[in-house]
Each structure stands twice: as structure tokens, then as C-alpha cells.
mmCIF file of C-alpha atoms and ligand atoms in Angstrom:
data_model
loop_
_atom_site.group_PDB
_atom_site.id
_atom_site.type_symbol
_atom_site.label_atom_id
_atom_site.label_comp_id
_atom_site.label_asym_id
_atom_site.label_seq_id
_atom_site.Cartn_x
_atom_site.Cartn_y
_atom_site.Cartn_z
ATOM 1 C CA UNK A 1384 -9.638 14.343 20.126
ATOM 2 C CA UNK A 1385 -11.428 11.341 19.144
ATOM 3 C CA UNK A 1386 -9.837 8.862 17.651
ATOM 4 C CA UNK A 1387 -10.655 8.741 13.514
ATOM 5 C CA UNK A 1388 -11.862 4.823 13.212
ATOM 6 C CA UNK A 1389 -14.702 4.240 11.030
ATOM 7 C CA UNK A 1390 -18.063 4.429 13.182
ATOM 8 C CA UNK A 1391 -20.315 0.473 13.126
ATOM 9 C CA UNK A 1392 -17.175 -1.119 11.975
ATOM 10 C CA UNK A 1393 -14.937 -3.508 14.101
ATOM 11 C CA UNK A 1394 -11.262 -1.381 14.765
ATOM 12 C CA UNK A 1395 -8.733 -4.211 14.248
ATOM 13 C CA UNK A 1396 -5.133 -3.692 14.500
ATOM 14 C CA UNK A 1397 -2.686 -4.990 11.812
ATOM 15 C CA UNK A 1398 -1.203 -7.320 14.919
ATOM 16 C CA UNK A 1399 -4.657 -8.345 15.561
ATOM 17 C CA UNK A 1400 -5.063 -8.951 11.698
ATOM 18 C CA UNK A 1401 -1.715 -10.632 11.496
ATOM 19 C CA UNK A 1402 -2.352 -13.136 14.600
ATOM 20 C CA UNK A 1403 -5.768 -13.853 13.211
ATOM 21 C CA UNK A 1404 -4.216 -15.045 10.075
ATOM 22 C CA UNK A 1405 -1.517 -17.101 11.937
ATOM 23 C CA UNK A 1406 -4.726 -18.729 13.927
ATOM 24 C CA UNK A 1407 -5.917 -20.128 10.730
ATOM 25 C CA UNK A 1408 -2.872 -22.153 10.228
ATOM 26 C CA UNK A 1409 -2.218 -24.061 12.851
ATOM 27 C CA UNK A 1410 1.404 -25.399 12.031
ATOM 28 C CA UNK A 1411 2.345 -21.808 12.048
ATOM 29 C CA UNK A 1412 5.321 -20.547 14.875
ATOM 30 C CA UNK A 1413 4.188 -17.406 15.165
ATOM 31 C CA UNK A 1414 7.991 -16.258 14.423
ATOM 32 C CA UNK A 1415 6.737 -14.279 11.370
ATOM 33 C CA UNK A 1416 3.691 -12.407 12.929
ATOM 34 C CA UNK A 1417 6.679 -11.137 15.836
ATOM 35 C CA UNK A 1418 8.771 -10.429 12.910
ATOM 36 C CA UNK A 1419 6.186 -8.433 10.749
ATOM 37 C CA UNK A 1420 5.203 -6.478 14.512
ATOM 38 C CA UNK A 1421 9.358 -5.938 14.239
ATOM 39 C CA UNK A 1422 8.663 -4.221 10.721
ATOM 40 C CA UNK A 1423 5.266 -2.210 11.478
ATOM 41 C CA UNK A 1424 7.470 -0.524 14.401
ATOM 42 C CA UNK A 1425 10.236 0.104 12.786
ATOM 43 C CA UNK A 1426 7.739 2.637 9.897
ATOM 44 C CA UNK A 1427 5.969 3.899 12.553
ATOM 45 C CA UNK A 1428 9.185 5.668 13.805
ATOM 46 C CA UNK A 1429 10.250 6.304 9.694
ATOM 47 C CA UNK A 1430 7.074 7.982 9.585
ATOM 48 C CA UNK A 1431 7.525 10.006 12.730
ATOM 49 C CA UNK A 1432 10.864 11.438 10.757
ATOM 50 C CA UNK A 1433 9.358 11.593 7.736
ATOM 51 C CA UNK A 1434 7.030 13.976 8.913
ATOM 52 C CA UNK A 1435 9.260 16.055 11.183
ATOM 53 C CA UNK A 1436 11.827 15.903 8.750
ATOM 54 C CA UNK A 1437 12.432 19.837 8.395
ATOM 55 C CA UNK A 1438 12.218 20.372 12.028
ATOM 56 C CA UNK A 1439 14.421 17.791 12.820
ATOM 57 C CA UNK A 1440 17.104 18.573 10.767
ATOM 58 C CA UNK A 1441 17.186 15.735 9.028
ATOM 59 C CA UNK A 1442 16.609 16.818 4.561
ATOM 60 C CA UNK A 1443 19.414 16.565 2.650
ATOM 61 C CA UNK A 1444 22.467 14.328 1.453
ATOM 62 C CA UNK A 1445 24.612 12.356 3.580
ATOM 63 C CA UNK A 1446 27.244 12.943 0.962
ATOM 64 C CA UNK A 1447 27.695 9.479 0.847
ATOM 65 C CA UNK A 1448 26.940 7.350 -2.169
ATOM 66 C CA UNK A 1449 25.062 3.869 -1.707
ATOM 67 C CA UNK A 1450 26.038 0.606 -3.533
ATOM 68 C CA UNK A 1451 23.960 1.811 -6.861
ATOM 69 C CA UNK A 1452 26.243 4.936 -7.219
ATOM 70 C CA UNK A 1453 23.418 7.218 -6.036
ATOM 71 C CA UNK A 1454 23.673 9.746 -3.468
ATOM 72 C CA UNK A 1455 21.915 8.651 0.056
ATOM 73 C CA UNK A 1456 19.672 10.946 1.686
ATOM 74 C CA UNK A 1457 19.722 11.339 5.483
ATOM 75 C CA UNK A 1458 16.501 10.293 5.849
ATOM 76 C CA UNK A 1459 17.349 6.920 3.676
ATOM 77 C CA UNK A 1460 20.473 6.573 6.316
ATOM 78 C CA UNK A 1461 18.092 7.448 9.523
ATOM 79 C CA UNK A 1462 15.268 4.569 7.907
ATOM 80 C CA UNK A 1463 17.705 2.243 6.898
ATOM 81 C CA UNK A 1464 19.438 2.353 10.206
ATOM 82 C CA UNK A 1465 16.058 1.954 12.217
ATOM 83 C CA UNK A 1466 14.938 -0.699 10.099
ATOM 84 C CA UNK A 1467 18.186 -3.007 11.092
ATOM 85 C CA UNK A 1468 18.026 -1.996 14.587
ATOM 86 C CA UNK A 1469 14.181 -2.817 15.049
ATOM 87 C CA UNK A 1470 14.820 -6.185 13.324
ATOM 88 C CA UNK A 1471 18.374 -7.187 15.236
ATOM 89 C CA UNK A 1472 16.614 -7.485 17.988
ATOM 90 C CA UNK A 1473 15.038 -10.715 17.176
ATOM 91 C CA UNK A 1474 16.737 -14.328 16.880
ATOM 92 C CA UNK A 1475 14.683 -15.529 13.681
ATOM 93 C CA UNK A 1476 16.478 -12.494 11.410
ATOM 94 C CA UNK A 1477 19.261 -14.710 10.156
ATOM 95 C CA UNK A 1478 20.126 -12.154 6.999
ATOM 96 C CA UNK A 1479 19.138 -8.878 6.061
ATOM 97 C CA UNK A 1480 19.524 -7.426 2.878
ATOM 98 C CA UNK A 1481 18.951 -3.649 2.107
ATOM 99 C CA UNK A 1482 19.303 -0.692 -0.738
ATOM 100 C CA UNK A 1483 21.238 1.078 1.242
ATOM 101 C CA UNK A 1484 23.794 -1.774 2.140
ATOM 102 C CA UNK A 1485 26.379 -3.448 -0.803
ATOM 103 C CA UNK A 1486 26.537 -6.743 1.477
ATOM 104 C CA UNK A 1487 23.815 -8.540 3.538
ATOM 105 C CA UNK A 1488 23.887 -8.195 7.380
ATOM 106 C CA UNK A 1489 24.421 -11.523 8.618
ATOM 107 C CA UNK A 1490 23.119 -11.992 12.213
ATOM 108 C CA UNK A 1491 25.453 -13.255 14.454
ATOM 109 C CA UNK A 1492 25.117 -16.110 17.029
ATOM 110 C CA UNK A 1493 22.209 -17.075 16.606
ATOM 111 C CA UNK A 1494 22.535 -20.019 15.318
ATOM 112 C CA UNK A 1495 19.801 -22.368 13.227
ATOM 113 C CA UNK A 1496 17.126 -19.915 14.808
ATOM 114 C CA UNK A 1497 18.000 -16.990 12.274
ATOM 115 C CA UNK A 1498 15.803 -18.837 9.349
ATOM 116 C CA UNK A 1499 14.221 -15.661 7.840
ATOM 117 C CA UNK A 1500 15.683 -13.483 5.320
ATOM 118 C CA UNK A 1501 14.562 -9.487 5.154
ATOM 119 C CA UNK A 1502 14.947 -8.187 2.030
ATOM 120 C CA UNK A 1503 13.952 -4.108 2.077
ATOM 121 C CA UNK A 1504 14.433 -0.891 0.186
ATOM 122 C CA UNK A 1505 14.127 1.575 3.779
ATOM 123 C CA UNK A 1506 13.018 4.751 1.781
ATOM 124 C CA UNK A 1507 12.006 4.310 -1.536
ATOM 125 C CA UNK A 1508 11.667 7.786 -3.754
ATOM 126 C CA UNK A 1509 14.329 9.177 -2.705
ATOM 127 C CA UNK A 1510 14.284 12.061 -5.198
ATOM 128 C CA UNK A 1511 11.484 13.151 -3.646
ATOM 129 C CA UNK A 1512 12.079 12.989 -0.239
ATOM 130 C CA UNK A 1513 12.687 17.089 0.063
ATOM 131 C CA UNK A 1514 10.112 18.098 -1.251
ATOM 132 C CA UNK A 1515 6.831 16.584 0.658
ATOM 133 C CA UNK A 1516 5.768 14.558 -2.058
ATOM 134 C CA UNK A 1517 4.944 10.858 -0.776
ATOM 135 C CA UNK A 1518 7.630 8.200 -0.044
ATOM 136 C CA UNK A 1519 7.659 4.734 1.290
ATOM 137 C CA UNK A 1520 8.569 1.366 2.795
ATOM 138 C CA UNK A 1521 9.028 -2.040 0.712
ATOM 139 C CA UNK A 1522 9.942 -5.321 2.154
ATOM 140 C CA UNK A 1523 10.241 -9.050 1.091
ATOM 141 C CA UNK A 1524 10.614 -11.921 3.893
ATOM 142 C CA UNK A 1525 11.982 -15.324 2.673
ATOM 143 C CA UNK A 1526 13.066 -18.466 4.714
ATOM 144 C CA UNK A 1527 16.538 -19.330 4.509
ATOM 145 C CA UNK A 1528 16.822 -23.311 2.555
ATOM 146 C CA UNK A 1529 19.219 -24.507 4.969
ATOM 147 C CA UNK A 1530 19.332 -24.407 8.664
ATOM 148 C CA UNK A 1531 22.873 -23.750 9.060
ATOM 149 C CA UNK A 1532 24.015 -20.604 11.054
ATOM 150 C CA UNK A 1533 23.874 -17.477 8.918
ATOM 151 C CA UNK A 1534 26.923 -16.996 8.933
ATOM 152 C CA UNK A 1535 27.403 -19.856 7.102
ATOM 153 C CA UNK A 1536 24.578 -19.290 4.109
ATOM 154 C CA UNK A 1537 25.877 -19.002 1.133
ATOM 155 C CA UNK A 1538 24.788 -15.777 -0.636
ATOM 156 C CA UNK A 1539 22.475 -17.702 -3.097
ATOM 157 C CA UNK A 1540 20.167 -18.211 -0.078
ATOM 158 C CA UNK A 1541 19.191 -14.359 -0.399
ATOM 159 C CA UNK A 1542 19.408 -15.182 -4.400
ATOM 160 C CA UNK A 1543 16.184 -16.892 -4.846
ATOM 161 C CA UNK A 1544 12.842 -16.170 -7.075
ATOM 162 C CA UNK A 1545 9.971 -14.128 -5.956
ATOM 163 C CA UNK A 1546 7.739 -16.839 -5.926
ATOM 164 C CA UNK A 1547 9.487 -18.092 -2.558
ATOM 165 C CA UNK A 1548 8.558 -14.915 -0.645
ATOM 166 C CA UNK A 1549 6.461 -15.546 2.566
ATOM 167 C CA UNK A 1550 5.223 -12.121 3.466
ATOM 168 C CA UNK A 1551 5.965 -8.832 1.298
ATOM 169 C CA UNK A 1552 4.126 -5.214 1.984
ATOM 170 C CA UNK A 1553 5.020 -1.523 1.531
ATOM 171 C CA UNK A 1554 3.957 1.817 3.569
ATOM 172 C CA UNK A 1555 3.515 4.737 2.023
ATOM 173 C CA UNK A 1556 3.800 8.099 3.728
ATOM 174 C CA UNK A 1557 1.633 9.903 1.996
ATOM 175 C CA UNK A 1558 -1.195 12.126 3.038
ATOM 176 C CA UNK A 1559 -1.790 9.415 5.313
ATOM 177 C CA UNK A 1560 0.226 6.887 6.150
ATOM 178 C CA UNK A 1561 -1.178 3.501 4.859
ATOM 179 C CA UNK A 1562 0.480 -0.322 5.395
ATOM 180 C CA UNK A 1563 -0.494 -3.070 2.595
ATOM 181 C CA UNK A 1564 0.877 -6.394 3.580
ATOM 182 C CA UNK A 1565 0.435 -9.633 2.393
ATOM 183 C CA UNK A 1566 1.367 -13.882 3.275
ATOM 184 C CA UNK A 1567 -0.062 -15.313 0.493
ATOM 185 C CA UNK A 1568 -3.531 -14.883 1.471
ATOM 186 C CA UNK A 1569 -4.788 -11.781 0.129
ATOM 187 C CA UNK A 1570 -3.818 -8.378 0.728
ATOM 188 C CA UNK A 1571 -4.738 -6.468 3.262
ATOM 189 C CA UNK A 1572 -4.660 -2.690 3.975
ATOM 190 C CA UNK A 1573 -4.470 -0.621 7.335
ATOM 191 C CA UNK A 1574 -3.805 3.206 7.890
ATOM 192 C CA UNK A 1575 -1.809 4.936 10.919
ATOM 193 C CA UNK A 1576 -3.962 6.986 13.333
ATOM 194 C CA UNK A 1577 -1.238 9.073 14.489
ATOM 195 C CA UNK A 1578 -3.834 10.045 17.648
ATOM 196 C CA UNK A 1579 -2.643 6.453 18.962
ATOM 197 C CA UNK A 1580 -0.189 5.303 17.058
ATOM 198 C CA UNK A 1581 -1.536 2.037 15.540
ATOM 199 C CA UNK A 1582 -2.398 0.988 12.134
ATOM 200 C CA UNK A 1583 -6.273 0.273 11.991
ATOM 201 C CA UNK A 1584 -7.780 -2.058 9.192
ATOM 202 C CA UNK A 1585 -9.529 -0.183 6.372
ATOM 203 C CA UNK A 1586 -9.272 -2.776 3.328
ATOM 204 C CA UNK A 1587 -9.393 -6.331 3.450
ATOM 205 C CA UNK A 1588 -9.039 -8.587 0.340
ATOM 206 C CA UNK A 1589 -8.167 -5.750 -1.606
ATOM 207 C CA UNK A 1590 -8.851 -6.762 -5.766
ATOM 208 C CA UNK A 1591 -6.894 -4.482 -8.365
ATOM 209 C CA UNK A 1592 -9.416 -3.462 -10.913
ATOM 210 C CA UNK A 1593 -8.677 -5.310 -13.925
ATOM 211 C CA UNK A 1594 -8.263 -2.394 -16.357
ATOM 212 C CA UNK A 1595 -7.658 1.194 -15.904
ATOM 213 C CA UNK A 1596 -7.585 4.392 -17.893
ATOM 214 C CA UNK A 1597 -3.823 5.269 -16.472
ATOM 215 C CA UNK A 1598 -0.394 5.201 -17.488
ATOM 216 C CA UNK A 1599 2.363 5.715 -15.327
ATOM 217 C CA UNK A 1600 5.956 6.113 -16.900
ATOM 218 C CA UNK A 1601 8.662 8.401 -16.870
ATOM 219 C CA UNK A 1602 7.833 9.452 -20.286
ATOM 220 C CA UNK A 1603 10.850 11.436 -20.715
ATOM 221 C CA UNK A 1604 13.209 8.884 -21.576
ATOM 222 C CA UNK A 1605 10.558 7.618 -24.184
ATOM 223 C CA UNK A 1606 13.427 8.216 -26.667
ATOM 224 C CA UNK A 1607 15.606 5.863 -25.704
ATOM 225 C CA UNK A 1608 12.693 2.872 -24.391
ATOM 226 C CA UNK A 1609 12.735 -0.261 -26.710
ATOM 227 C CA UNK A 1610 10.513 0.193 -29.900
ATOM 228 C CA UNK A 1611 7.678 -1.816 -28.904
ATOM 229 C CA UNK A 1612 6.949 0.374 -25.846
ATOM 230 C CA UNK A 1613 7.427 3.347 -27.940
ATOM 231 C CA UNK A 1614 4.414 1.692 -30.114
ATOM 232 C CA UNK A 1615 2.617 1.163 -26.782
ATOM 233 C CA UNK A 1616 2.469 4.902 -25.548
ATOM 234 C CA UNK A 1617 1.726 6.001 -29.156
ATOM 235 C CA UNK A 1618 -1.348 3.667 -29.330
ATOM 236 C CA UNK A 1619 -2.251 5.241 -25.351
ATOM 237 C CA UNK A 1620 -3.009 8.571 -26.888
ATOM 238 C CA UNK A 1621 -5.019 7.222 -29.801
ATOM 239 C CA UNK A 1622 -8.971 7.415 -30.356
ATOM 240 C CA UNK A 1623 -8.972 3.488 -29.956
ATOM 241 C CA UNK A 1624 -7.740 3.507 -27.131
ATOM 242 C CA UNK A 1625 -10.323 5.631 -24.875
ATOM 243 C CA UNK A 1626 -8.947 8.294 -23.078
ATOM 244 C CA UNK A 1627 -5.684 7.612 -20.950
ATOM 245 C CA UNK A 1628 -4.611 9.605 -18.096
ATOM 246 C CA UNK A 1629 -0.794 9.738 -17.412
ATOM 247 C CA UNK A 1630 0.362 9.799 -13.431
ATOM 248 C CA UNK A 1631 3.982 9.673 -12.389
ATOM 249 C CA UNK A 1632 5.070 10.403 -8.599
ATOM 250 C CA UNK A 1633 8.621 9.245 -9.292
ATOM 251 C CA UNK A 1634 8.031 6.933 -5.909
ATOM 252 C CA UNK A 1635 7.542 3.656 -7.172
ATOM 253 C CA UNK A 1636 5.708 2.614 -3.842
ATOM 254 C CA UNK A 1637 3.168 5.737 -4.214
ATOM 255 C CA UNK A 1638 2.559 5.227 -7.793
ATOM 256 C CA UNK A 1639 2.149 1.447 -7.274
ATOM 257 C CA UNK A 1640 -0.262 2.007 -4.440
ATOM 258 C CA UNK A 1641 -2.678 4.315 -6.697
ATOM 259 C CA UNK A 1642 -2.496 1.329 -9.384
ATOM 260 C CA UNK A 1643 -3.267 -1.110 -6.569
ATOM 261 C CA UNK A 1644 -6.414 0.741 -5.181
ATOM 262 C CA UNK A 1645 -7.629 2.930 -9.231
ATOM 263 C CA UNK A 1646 -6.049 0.347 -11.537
ATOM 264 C CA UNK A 1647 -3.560 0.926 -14.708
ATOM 265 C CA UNK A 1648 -0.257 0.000 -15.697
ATOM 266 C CA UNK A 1649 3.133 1.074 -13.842
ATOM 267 C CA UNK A 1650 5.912 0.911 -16.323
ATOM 268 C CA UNK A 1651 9.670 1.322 -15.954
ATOM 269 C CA UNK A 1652 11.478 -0.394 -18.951
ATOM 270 C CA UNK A 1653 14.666 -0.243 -19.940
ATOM 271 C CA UNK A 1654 16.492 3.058 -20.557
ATOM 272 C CA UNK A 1655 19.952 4.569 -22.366
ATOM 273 C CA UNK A 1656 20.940 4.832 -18.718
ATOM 274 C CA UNK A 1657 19.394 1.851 -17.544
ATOM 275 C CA UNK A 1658 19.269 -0.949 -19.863
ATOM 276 C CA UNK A 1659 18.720 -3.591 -17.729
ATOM 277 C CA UNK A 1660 15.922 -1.428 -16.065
ATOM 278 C CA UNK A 1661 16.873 0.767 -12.605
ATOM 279 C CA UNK A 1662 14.249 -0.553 -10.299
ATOM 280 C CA UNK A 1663 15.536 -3.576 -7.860
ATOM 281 C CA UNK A 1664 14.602 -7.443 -8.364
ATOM 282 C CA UNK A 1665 14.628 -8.652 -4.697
ATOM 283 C CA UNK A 1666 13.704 -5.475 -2.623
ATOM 284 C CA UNK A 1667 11.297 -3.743 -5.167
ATOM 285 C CA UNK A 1668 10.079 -5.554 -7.677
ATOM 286 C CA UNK A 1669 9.282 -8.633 -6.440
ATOM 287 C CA UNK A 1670 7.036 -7.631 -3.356
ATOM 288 C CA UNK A 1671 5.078 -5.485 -5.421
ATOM 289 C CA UNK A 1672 4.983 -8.140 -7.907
ATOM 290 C CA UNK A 1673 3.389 -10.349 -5.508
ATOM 291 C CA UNK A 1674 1.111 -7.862 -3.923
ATOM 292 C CA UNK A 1675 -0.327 -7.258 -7.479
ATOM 293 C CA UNK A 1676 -0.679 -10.957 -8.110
ATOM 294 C CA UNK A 1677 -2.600 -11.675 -4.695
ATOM 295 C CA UNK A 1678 -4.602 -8.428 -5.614
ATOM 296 C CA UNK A 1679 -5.220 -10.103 -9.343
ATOM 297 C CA UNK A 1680 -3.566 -7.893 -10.728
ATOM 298 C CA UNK A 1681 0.070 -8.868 -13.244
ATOM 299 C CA UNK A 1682 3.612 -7.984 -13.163
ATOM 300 C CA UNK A 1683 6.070 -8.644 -15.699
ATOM 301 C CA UNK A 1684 9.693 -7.639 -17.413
ATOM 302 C CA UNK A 1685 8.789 -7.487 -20.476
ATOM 303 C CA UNK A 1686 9.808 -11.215 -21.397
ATOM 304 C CA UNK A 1687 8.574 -13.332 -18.024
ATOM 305 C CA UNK A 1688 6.780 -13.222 -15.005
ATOM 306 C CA UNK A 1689 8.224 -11.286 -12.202
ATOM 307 C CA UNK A 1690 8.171 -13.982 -10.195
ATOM 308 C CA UNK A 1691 9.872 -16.687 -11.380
ATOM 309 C CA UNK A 1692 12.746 -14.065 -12.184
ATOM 310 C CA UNK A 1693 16.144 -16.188 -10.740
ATOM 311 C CA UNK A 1694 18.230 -13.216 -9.124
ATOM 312 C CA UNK A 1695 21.700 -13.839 -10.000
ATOM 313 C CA UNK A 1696 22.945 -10.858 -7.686
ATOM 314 C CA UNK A 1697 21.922 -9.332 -4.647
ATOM 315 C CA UNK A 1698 21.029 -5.350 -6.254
ATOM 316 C CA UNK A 1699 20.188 -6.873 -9.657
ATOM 317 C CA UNK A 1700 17.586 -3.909 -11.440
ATOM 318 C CA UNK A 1701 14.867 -5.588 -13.670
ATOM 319 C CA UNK A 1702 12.414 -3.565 -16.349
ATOM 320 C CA UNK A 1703 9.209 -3.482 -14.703
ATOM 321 C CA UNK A 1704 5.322 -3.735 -15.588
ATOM 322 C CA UNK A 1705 3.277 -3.822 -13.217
ATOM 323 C CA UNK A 1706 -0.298 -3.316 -12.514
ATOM 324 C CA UNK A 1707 -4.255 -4.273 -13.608
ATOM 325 C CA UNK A 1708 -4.009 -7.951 -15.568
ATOM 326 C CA UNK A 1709 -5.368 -6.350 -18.919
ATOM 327 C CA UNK A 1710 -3.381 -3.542 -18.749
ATOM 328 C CA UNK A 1711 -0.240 -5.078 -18.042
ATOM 329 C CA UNK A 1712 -1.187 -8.248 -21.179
ATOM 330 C CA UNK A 1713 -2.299 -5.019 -23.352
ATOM 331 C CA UNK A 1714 1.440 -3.740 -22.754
ATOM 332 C CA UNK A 1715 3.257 -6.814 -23.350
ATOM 333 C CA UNK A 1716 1.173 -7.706 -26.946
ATOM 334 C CA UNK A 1717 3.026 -4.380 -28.054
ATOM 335 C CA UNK A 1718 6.694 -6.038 -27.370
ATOM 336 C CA UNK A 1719 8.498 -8.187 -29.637
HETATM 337 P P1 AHM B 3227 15.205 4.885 -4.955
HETATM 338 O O1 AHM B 3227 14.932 3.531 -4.390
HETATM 339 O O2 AHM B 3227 16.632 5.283 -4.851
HETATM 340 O O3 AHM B 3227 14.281 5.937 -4.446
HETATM 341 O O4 AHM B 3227 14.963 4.775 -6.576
HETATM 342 C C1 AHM B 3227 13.827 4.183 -7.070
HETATM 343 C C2 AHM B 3227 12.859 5.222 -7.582
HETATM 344 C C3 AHM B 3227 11.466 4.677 -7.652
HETATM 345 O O5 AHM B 3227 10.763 4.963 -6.485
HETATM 346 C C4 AHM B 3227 10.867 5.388 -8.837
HETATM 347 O O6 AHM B 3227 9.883 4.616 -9.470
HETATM 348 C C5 AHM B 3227 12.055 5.619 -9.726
HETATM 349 O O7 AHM B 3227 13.202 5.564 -8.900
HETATM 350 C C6 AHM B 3227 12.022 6.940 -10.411
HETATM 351 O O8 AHM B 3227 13.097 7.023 -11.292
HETATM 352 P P2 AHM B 3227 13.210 8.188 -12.391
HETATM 353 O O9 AHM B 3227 13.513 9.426 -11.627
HETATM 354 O O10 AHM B 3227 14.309 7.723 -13.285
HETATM 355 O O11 AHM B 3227 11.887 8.254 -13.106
HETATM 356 MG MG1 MG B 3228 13.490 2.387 -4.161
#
């Protein structure tokens, strides 16, 4: 079969991509290209149980609950698991902090070379994990501020603001499988061709239209949201406001990526159940956050930028808007 690349076009690789990028700074180690190459490996075998998942056995609780009270699939257990092994394997992982785990994994003898910090929700969308609908990969990298061994760092190392991030991306495993990444220059976009197993550039420099006709909230706990996005969804369905179109996947990586690529606003504000918002700070907001922002597109909480959020704690939840800049500044004129 031949391999589906798009015909005139250079086929680049996202290592290619990712050691082309290093090239152009010149003071770079190369440490974080090897350890985003750790990362692209470790979804390509996710995605190789994510779609064999019925055959291999492997739907279905762990019956198990995680740090956030909620029950983790065996598929979160089999991703988390292959994201820790994929990254132990190299000496710069000093700390790695995920979903699944209440502490961080601290890396062991390896001294001052352990200076990144991996930040990652393995599986995100759990709920839908069972029943085919797309799931995903989200990941933050951050350098540790001191360059003691890890086993030293004090947990505020892994405690700091969004803005410090040095490469965030996601994968979602959808009806293709498609990896957006970025360092701070851009964001770039590649797909999987299963026929040989790499992902291939298809977007470069991807820009987040700056308005879009879609909503995407779990409008059933409208109820209970704060007033002023109560006023917000009323005014969606208005005459004024042109006609809206709501979308919710219930995987915040899937929904994010069809607000990355169509436009629109991604909310998740705070609930009667969650009143501090349920989606994570350090693992889910903020690399998203950032992804939007190089894409020139917005995220907020309602009250500040993503951002410059400090974490106080490792699995702290934030409310989340996130999405085209107008969209998101339309939202946030209806708050108090
Ligand atoms: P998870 O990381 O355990 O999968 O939980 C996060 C998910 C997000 O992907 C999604 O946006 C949200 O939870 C959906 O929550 P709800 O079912 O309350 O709408
Ligand atoms: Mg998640």
C-alpha cells in the first residue's frame, strides 16, 4: 500500500521538524528534541492500544481510584505506565508528574543531569474511552530552577506558572491520530501514518481563527455555573448573536483540537461539584493554554490569564476558557 503523504509536498517527520527547530538555536543541547522523540514514542504505542483496545482486552476499570477520587481505566493505567517507562529511560527526566500519580516520580541517580520536569495527563477523556469516541495525550515540559539532584527539589519546582513551560503538545486519537506540539515558536501539527509508523507534517504555523460560531460546554450543569456565564449562553442563542453551534466531546484534548483548527470558545467553569473548576492547572490547562496563545488564540479562568496562574498544588483544577481571542474576551465581558 502506498504510503498516504501528500503528493508535491516535502514528507518531514516531527523528529526532522523538531531537530530543524533546535538548528535554529544554536545554544540549544539537543536534550529536549531526545526528550520530545521519548514522548512521540511513547503515543505511538498508546495509540497502538487505543485502537486494539477491545481485542486486547484492555476496556474497562482497574477498580482502582486515582488521586482525584475517580475511577482509572485500564487503558489510563496501560498509557500512564508507558509514558513513565518511555521517559525513565533518559538522564535529563529529573521529575515526572502525572494524573494518574498523587506524588511526582523523582528520578533517581541521576544527579544535576535530570533538569527537565514532565508534567502529563496519559489519557485524557476518560469517560469516553469505551466507547470509540476520540481520546488523547497532553504534556507540559519545564526546567527544574535549581540544579540539585531531584531528589532533592523541593516540590515547588513542579509548582511553577505556565508561562515557564518549554515545550507543551497533545495527541489526539481520533479518526486519525494527529500530534500538535509546540517550544515557543509556533505550533506545529503532524498526523500518524500507521503504514510506517511516523508522524508526517501536515500544518505548520497553525493560527486559531479569531472568532467562531461554536460553543463547547457541558451545558448540563448550566444550573449551577456562576451567573455571568449563565448570561453568556443565554446571549449565544440570541438573534444578536448570529447563529451558534454547540459541540461537546467530553475529551477536553478533542474538543480543544476542533477549536484550535474551526475556532470558538471551550468552556469549563466552575460547577456545584466542581467549584474550583475539574480540569487540571499543570497537566491540562496550561499546555493547551499555551498552544492557544502561540496559535493567537486566548485562555483564561475567568479572572486571569492562564498563564501566569501560580499552582499552589501539584493536581490543583482551574475553571477554564479557552479558545479564538474574541471569543474567549466576548466570554469574559459577561463575568463580573
Ligand atoms: P479525565 O482527565 O479524567 O479524562 O477528565 C477530564 C475530562 C476532560 O477531557 C473533559 O473536558 C471533561 O473531563 C469532561 O467532564 P464532564 O463529563 O464533567 O463534562
Ligand atoms: Mg484529562
Amino acid at each position: 500500500m502506498e504510503p498516504s503523504t501528500t503528493s508535491g509536498k516535502p514528507i518531514i517527520t516531527i523528529g526532522q521538524h523538531i531537530q530543524t527547530e533546535q538548528w535554529a538555536h544554536p545554544t540549544a543541547t539537543g536534550e529536549l528534541s531526545w526528550l520530545l522523540g521519548a514522548i512521540t514514542l511513547a503515543t505511538k504505542i498508546i495509540e497502538s492500544n487505543v485502537r486494539n483496545a477491545g481485542i486486547r482486552d484492555v476496556l474497562g476499570a482497574t477498580g482502582v481510584s486515582n488521586v482525584q477520587g475517580e475511577l482509572v481505566q485500564k487503558l489510563d493505567q496501560i498509557s500512564n505506565d508507558t509514558i513513565v517507562r518511555c521517559l525513565g529511560y533518559y538522564d535529563n527526566v529529573g521529575i515526572m508528574v502525572s494524573e494518574e500519580d498523587d506524588e511526582p516520580i523523582v528520578a533517581k541517580d541521576v544527579g544535576e543531569k535530570g533538569k527537565y520536569i514532565v508534567l502529563f495527563d496519559p489519557l485524557d477523556g476518560s469517560s469516553n474511552i469505551d466507547v470509540n469516541v476520540s481520546i488523547g495525550t497532553i504534556f507540559s515540559i519545564m526546567q527544574r530552577r535549581s540544579d540539585t539532584p531531584p531528589s532533592d527539589a523541593p516540590l515547588s519546582e513542579c509548582l511553577q506558572p505556565g508561562i515557564n513551560q518549554v515545550a507543551a503538545g497533545y495527541v489526539v486519537y481520533g479518526s486519525s491520530t494527529v500530534m500538535a506540539y509546540t517550544t515557543g515558536n509556533g505550533v506545529h501539527m503532524f498526523t500518524l501514518d500507521p503504514s510506517f509508523g511516523a508522524f508526517v507534517l501536515t500544518r505548520e504555523n497553525i493560527q486559531m481563527p479569531p472568532e467562531g460560531k461554536m460553543y463547547s460546554v457541558n451545558e448540563a450543569y448550566r444550573g449551577t455555573f456562576p451567573e455571568g456565564y449563565q448570561r453568556y449562553l443565554e446571549w449565544a442563542k440570541t438573534k444578536d448573536a448570529g447563529t451558534y453551534s454547540l459541540r461537546y466531546i467530553g475529551s477536553l484534548v478533542a474538543d480543544f483540537h476542533r477549536t484550535l483548527l474551526r475556532g470558538g470558545v471551550f468552556l469549563y467553569p466552575p460547577t456545584a461539584q466542581a467549584p474550583g473548576g475539574k480540569l487540571r492547572l499543570l497537566y491540562e490547562a496550561n499546555p493547551l493554554s499555551w498552544i492557544a496563545e502561540q496559535a493567537g488564540g486566548a485562555a483564561s479562568d475567568g479572572r486571569r490569564r492562564i498563564l501566569e496562574k501560580q499552582p499552589e498544588s501539584l493536581h490543583q483544577r482551574t475553571p477554564l476558557i479557552l479558545g479564538s481571542k474574541t471569543e474567549v474576551e466576548r466570554v469574559l465581558s459577561f463575568l463580573d
